[in-house]
GROMACS .gro file of C-alpha atoms in nm:
model
  313
    1MET     CA    1   0.000   0.000   0.000
    2HIS     CA    2   0.165   0.323  -0.112
    3ASP     CA    3   0.199   0.638   0.096
    4ILE     CA    4  -0.079   0.896   0.110
    5ARG     CA    5   0.018   1.239  -0.020
    6THR     CA    6  -0.064   1.514   0.231
    7VAL     CA    7   0.000   1.887   0.217
    8THR     CA    8   0.290   1.842   0.459
    9GLY     CA    9   0.444   1.538   0.288
   10PRO     CA   10   0.396   1.164   0.240
   11LEU     CA   11   0.216   0.967   0.511
   12SER     CA   12   0.235   0.591   0.557
   13PRO     CA   13  -0.113   0.439   0.601
   14ALA     CA   14   0.032   0.212   0.869
   15ALA     CA   15   0.118   0.522   1.074
   16VAL     CA   16  -0.244   0.639   1.088
   17ARG     CA   17  -0.384   0.501   1.413
   18GLY     CA   18  -0.690   0.722   1.453
   19PRO     CA   19  -1.000   0.805   1.248
   20ALA     CA   20  -1.016   1.015   0.932
   21LEU     CA   21  -1.275   1.260   0.804
   22ALA     CA   22  -1.325   1.150   0.444
   23HIS     CA   23  -1.490   1.460   0.296
   24GLU     CA   24  -1.434   1.807   0.443
   25HIS     CA   25  -1.354   2.165   0.351
   26LEU     CA   26  -1.111   2.373   0.554
   27ALA     CA   27  -1.066   2.663   0.310
   28LEU     CA   28  -1.310   2.737   0.029
   29ASP     CA   29  -1.503   3.012  -0.147
   30LEU     CA   30  -1.829   2.915  -0.316
   31ARG     CA   31  -1.990   3.257  -0.288
   32ARG     CA   32  -2.240   3.348  -0.555
   33ASP     CA   33  -2.348   3.710  -0.586
   34ALA     CA   34  -2.339   3.864  -0.237
   35ASP     CA   35  -2.381   3.538  -0.043
   36ARG     CA   36  -2.077   3.497   0.179
   37ALA     CA   37  -2.216   3.203   0.375
   38ALA     CA   38  -2.031   2.941   0.168
   39VAL     CA   39  -1.688   3.077   0.257
   40LEU     CA   40  -1.409   2.951   0.480
   41ASP     CA   41  -1.115   3.190   0.453
   42ASP     CA   42  -0.841   3.346   0.662
   43ALA     CA   43  -1.103   3.492   0.898
   44HIS     CA   44  -1.205   3.137   0.993
   45ALA     CA   45  -0.868   2.960   0.988
   46ASP     CA   46  -0.810   2.989   1.363
   47ALA     CA   47  -1.152   2.840   1.440
   48VAL     CA   48  -1.092   2.557   1.193
   49THR     CA   49  -0.749   2.487   1.340
   50ARG     CA   50  -0.888   2.491   1.693
   51GLU     CA   51  -1.158   2.237   1.602
   52LEU     CA   52  -0.912   1.997   1.439
   53THR     CA   53  -0.673   2.027   1.732
   54GLU     CA   54  -0.950   1.944   1.979
   55LEU     CA   55  -1.063   1.646   1.769
   56ARG     CA   56  -0.706   1.515   1.752
   57GLU     CA   57  -0.674   1.544   2.129
   58GLU     CA   58  -1.019   1.406   2.216
   59TYR     CA   59  -1.086   1.146   1.945
   60GLY     CA   60  -0.746   1.085   1.789
   61LEU     CA   61  -0.838   1.250   1.458
   62ALA     CA   62  -0.550   1.148   1.234
   63LEU     CA   63  -0.636   1.265   0.880
   64VAL     CA   64  -0.866   1.503   0.692
   65VAL     CA   65  -0.946   1.460   0.324
   66GLU     CA   66  -1.003   1.816   0.199
   67LEU     CA   67  -1.203   1.814  -0.125
   68THR     CA   68  -1.193   2.178  -0.232
   69CYS     CA   69  -1.083   2.167  -0.595
   70ARG     CA   70  -1.036   2.404  -0.890
   71GLY     CA   71  -1.297   2.680  -0.899
   72MET     CA   72  -1.397   2.628  -0.535
   73GLY     CA   73  -1.154   2.875  -0.378
   74ARG     CA   74  -0.891   2.613  -0.302
   75ASP     CA   75  -0.602   2.746  -0.088
   76VAL     CA   76  -0.327   2.488  -0.037
   77ALA     CA   77  -0.108   2.731   0.159
   78ALA     CA   78  -0.391   2.769   0.412
   79LEU     CA   79  -0.431   2.391   0.425
   80ALA     CA   80  -0.061   2.349   0.501
   81ARG     CA   81  -0.080   2.606   0.784
   82ILE     CA   82  -0.389   2.442   0.933
   83ALA     CA   83  -0.231   2.097   0.911
   84LYS     CA   84   0.091   2.212   1.080
   85ASP     CA   85  -0.082   2.414   1.351
   86SER     CA   86  -0.339   2.146   1.437
   87GLY     CA   87  -0.110   1.845   1.404
   88VAL     CA   88  -0.365   1.676   1.176
   89PRO     CA   89  -0.242   1.571   0.828
   90VAL     CA   90  -0.455   1.704   0.542
   91VAL     CA   91  -0.497   1.565   0.190
   92ALA     CA   92  -0.550   1.825  -0.085
   93ALA     CA   93  -0.748   1.764  -0.404
   94THR     CA   94  -0.771   1.854  -0.771
   95GLY     CA   95  -1.055   1.834  -1.022
   96TRP     CA   96  -1.368   2.034  -1.100
   97TYR     CA   97  -1.691   2.066  -0.901
   98TYR     CA   98  -2.032   2.049  -1.070
   99GLU     CA   99  -2.129   2.271  -1.362
  100PRO     CA  100  -2.265   2.585  -1.187
  101PHE     CA  101  -1.920   2.626  -1.029
  102HIS     CA  102  -1.704   2.542  -1.330
  103PRO     CA  103  -1.437   2.808  -1.382
  104SER     CA  104  -1.393   2.960  -1.728
  105GLU     CA  105  -1.104   2.722  -1.803
  106VAL     CA  106  -1.357   2.440  -1.849
  107GLY     CA  107  -1.553   2.634  -2.113
  108ASP     CA  108  -1.545   2.423  -2.424
  109ALA     CA  109  -1.202   2.275  -2.349
  110GLY     CA  110  -1.162   1.920  -2.475
  111VAL     CA  111  -1.116   1.617  -2.251
  112GLU     CA  112  -0.750   1.584  -2.350
  113GLU     CA  113  -0.673   1.942  -2.245
  114LEU     CA  114  -0.862   1.904  -1.917
  115THR     CA  115  -0.687   1.574  -1.843
  116GLY     CA  116  -0.351   1.741  -1.902
  117THR     CA  117  -0.435   2.016  -1.652
  118LEU     CA  118  -0.508   1.762  -1.379
  119VAL     CA  119  -0.209   1.540  -1.455
  120ARG     CA  120   0.021   1.844  -1.436
  121GLU     CA  121  -0.113   1.937  -1.093
  122ILE     CA  122  -0.083   1.580  -0.971
  123THR     CA  123   0.274   1.539  -1.095
  124GLU     CA  124   0.413   1.893  -1.052
  125GLY     CA  125   0.208   2.022  -0.758
  126ILE     CA  126  -0.044   2.299  -0.695
  127GLY     CA  127   0.053   2.665  -0.699
  128PRO     CA  128   0.391   2.814  -0.613
  129GLU     CA  129   0.409   2.589  -0.307
  130ARG     CA  130   0.399   2.283  -0.540
  131VAL     CA  131   0.171   2.099  -0.297
  132LEU     CA  132   0.094   1.753  -0.433
  133PRO     CA  133  -0.275   1.658  -0.432
  134GLY     CA  134  -0.350   1.318  -0.282
  135VAL     CA  135  -0.695   1.266  -0.433
  136ILE     CA  136  -0.907   1.379  -0.728
  137GLY     CA  137  -1.233   1.537  -0.619
  138GLU     CA  138  -1.491   1.641  -0.551
  139VAL     CA  139  -1.569   1.607  -0.922
  140GLY     CA  140  -1.934   1.686  -0.967
  141SER     CA  141  -2.255   1.639  -1.154
  142HIS     CA  142  -2.617   1.722  -1.086
  143GLY     CA  143  -2.930   1.534  -1.186
  144ASP     CA  144  -2.954   1.169  -1.281
  145ARG     CA  145  -2.708   1.211  -1.567
  146PRO     CA  146  -2.412   1.450  -1.599
  147SER     CA  147  -2.446   1.753  -1.825
  148GLU     CA  148  -2.217   1.782  -2.127
  149PRO     CA  149  -1.952   1.990  -1.944
  150GLU     CA  150  -1.974   1.752  -1.648
  151VAL     CA  151  -1.918   1.454  -1.878
  152ARG     CA  152  -1.596   1.622  -1.992
  153THR     CA  153  -1.471   1.702  -1.640
  154LEU     CA  154  -1.563   1.356  -1.506
  155THR     CA  155  -1.398   1.187  -1.805
  156ALA     CA  156  -1.084   1.398  -1.764
  157ALA     CA  157  -1.074   1.316  -1.392
  158ALA     CA  158  -1.108   0.944  -1.463
  159ARG     CA  159  -0.828   0.954  -1.720
  160ALA     CA  160  -0.604   1.151  -1.482
  161ALA     CA  161  -0.677   0.897  -1.208
  162VAL     CA  162  -0.587   0.609  -1.439
  163ALA     CA  163  -0.267   0.785  -1.547
  164THR     CA  164  -0.148   0.882  -1.199
  165GLY     CA  165  -0.282   0.619  -0.960
  166LEU     CA  166  -0.484   0.861  -0.748
  167SER     CA  167  -0.833   0.772  -0.633
  168MET     CA  168  -1.136   0.988  -0.707
  169VAL     CA  169  -1.431   1.129  -0.510
  170THR     CA  170  -1.747   1.254  -0.680
  171HIS     CA  171  -2.002   1.516  -0.588
  172ALA     CA  172  -2.346   1.374  -0.663
  173GLN     CA  173  -2.574   1.675  -0.611
  174LEU     CA  174  -2.833   1.582  -0.343
  175GLY     CA  175  -2.715   1.223  -0.383
  176ARG     CA  176  -2.848   1.181  -0.736
  177GLY     CA  177  -2.664   1.044  -1.038
  178GLY     CA  178  -2.422   0.807  -0.866
  179PRO     CA  179  -2.482   0.506  -1.095
  180ALA     CA  180  -2.429   0.721  -1.406
  181GLN     CA  181  -2.109   0.865  -1.257
  182LEU     CA  182  -1.973   0.520  -1.177
  183ALA     CA  183  -2.061   0.386  -1.523
  184LEU     CA  184  -1.878   0.676  -1.691
  185LEU     CA  185  -1.569   0.646  -1.470
  186THR     CA  186  -1.531   0.269  -1.498
  187ALA     CA  187  -1.582   0.291  -1.876
  188GLU     CA  188  -1.260   0.496  -1.880
  189GLY     CA  189  -1.076   0.212  -1.708
  190LEU     CA  190  -1.085   0.343  -1.351
  191PRO     CA  191  -1.134   0.048  -1.113
  192PRO     CA  192  -1.444   0.092  -0.893
  193HIS     CA  193  -1.243   0.047  -0.571
  194ARG     CA  194  -1.072   0.377  -0.655
  195VAL     CA  195  -1.405   0.561  -0.682
  196CYS     CA  196  -1.606   0.711  -0.398
  197ILE     CA  197  -1.957   0.828  -0.488
  198GLY     CA  198  -2.040   1.133  -0.278
  199HIS     CA  199  -2.340   1.248  -0.073
  200GLN     CA  200  -2.525   0.919  -0.079
  201ASP     CA  201  -2.671   0.991   0.265
  202LEU     CA  202  -2.889   1.250   0.087
  203LEU     CA  203  -3.041   0.983  -0.139
  204HIS     CA  204  -3.322   0.787   0.020
  205ASP     CA  205  -3.262   0.477  -0.190
  206PRO     CA  206  -3.090   0.182  -0.019
  207GLY     CA  207  -3.106  -0.010  -0.347
  208VAL     CA  208  -2.874   0.240  -0.517
  209HIS     CA  209  -2.635   0.225  -0.220
  210ARG     CA  210  -2.620  -0.153  -0.245
  211GLU     CA  211  -2.576  -0.138  -0.624
  212LEU     CA  212  -2.277   0.097  -0.594
  213ALA     CA  213  -2.118  -0.110  -0.318
  214GLU     CA  214  -2.175  -0.438  -0.502
  215GLN     CA  215  -1.990  -0.294  -0.800
  216GLY     CA  216  -1.698  -0.219  -0.568
  217ALA     CA  217  -1.726   0.158  -0.527
  218TYR     CA  218  -1.715   0.341  -0.194
  219VAL     CA  219  -2.044   0.491  -0.079
  220ALA     CA  220  -2.005   0.821   0.107
  221PHE     CA  221  -2.229   0.913   0.397
  222ASP     CA  222  -2.050   1.244   0.413
  223THR     CA  223  -2.301   1.514   0.510
  224VAL     CA  224  -2.359   1.388   0.864
  225GLY     CA  225  -2.516   1.660   1.076
  226LYS     CA  226  -2.659   1.862   0.789
  227GLU     CA  227  -3.012   1.832   0.923
  228SER     CA  228  -3.154   2.091   0.682
  229TYR     CA  229  -3.080   1.847   0.399
  230GLN     CA  230  -3.155   1.517   0.571
  231SER     CA  231  -3.213   1.408   0.930
  232ASP     CA  232  -2.940   1.208   1.100
  233ALA     CA  233  -3.212   0.960   1.195
  234THR     CA  234  -3.266   0.889   0.825
  235ARG     CA  235  -2.890   0.876   0.763
  236LEU     CA  236  -2.860   0.623   1.042
  237ARG     CA  237  -3.133   0.403   0.894
  238LEU     CA  238  -2.978   0.416   0.547
  239LEU     CA  239  -2.629   0.335   0.676
  240LEU     CA  240  -2.756   0.048   0.889
  241ALA     CA  241  -2.927  -0.095   0.580
  242LEU     CA  242  -2.595  -0.082   0.392
  243LEU     CA  243  -2.416  -0.252   0.682
  244GLU     CA  244  -2.684  -0.519   0.711
  245ALA     CA  245  -2.639  -0.590   0.339
  246GLY     CA  246  -2.274  -0.673   0.414
  247HIS     CA  247  -2.106  -0.359   0.279
  248ALA     CA  248  -1.935  -0.204   0.582
  249ASP     CA  249  -1.610  -0.221   0.383
  250ARG     CA  250  -1.752   0.026   0.128
  251ALA     CA  251  -1.876   0.303   0.360
  252LEU     CA  252  -1.697   0.635   0.418
  253LEU     CA  253  -1.817   0.891   0.674
  254SER     CA  254  -1.775   1.267   0.715
  255CYS     CA  255  -1.956   1.597   0.782
  256ASP     CA  256  -1.877   1.811   0.472
  257VAL     CA  257  -1.837   2.140   0.656
  258SER     CA  258  -1.878   2.387   0.369
  259ARG     CA  259  -2.004   2.709   0.530
  260HIS     CA  260  -1.861   2.913   0.815
  261GLY     CA  261  -2.197   2.884   0.991
  262TYR     CA  262  -2.128   2.513   1.041
  263LEU     CA  263  -1.826   2.591   1.260
  264ARG     CA  264  -1.863   2.536   1.634
  265ASP     CA  265  -1.749   2.893   1.696
  266GLU     CA  266  -2.059   3.009   1.510
  267GLY     CA  267  -2.301   2.770   1.674
  268GLY     CA  268  -2.280   2.497   1.411
  269GLN     CA  269  -2.228   2.123   1.449
  270GLY     CA  270  -1.862   2.144   1.349
  271TYR     CA  271  -1.623   1.884   1.214
  272GLY     CA  272  -1.667   1.672   1.526
  273HIS     CA  273  -2.039   1.601   1.492
  274LEU     CA  274  -1.956   1.260   1.348
  275PHE     CA  275  -1.765   1.164   1.663
  276ARG     CA  276  -1.976   1.343   1.922
  277SER     CA  277  -2.322   1.250   1.798
  278PHE     CA  278  -2.349   1.012   1.501
  279LEU     CA  279  -2.103   0.739   1.598
  280PRO     CA  280  -2.254   0.704   1.948
  281ARG     CA  281  -2.593   0.654   1.780
  282LEU     CA  282  -2.440   0.387   1.556
  283LYS     CA  283  -2.298   0.211   1.861
  284ALA     CA  284  -2.634   0.230   2.036
  285ALA     CA  285  -2.785   0.062   1.728
  286GLY     CA  286  -2.547  -0.231   1.776
  287VAL     CA  287  -2.254  -0.144   1.548
  288ASP     CA  288  -1.930  -0.263   1.709
  289ASP     CA  289  -1.603  -0.076   1.751
  290ASP     CA  290  -1.424  -0.278   1.483
  291THR     CA  291  -1.685  -0.184   1.222
  292ILE     CA  292  -1.660   0.180   1.322
  293ASP     CA  293  -1.280   0.163   1.292
  294LEU     CA  294  -1.327   0.002   0.950
  295MET     CA  295  -1.549   0.285   0.824
  296THR     CA  296  -1.359   0.574   0.981
  297ARG     CA  297  -0.997   0.459   0.945
  298ARG     CA  298  -0.924   0.149   0.737
  299ASN     CA  299  -1.168   0.224   0.455
  300PRO     CA  300  -1.046   0.581   0.388
  301LEU     CA  301  -0.682   0.468   0.406
  302ARG     CA  302  -0.744   0.181   0.165
  303PHE     CA  303  -0.936   0.412  -0.068
  304LEU     CA  304  -0.669   0.684  -0.073
  305ALA     CA  305  -0.392   0.430  -0.124
  306GLY     CA  306  -0.582   0.269  -0.412
  307ALA     CA  307  -0.558  -0.073  -0.247
  308ARG     CA  308  -0.796  -0.343  -0.364
  309THR     CA  309  -0.796  -0.536  -0.035
  310GLU     CA  310  -0.752  -0.442   0.326
  311GLU     CA  311  -0.386  -0.410   0.418
  312VAL     CA  312  -0.415  -0.182   0.720
  313ALA     CA  313  -0.428  -0.350   1.061
   0.00000   0.00000   0.00000
């Protein structure tokens, strides 16, 4: 199992002894018009760092997968500072979000050109700091089938993943479109065990979750605590159904903090909601500690390392 690329250098999966957050944002800017709610910038960095530090100290938080990509206000220098100050390694990402947030560079650029952009970032690094991304994502689509620009960005991401060995996380808007995403990605030769289909806890369809897992993809329950989108009670039911179907080895968990209002400093549920609230409810429902370790540590490590079978004790 190869090392995981973090913003502060390579990390051996065997060295990660605590849980990971598989889908978060520590620095982003998704503002549209005058809406500054979907922003995490320098004004919030201290609060973000404080939360990660507390989670490392209290729950052993050992890794954060940060999925802010091109056009989302990605700031790898901020990620490096937060990682160093909190003591929590952070994985940076590359790719393109879903169509409403595509930067002008996507335009009518061909798949080959878009693939080249991603491969350059993966091999040469991001920005003047030359930070190496450790994952491709969150590459998005909306609706049951990707739009034409989204087909191009998803195809380019798949080809870059095949060329470089990185794994890939999708953004399935409101949980929809996962099967179409997986079909497109695997058609490009990307093995399903290197694909994580995002936001499936927003899709009230256990059959789709089982279908994705049976094909070998990871199924992300990654908006835990976002009660305005879906109740945690429903998330719990959907996840338990996936576990009962025998697919604990395909589940990834996170909170997807994407607005400063979600921070604990501002009265939100914070990055720790998974540990403070959701995992205790899973345990109360009969899920054992080994299964929780599988979903929160071994699965994300295996996914990031592109390993087909479990190699992390």
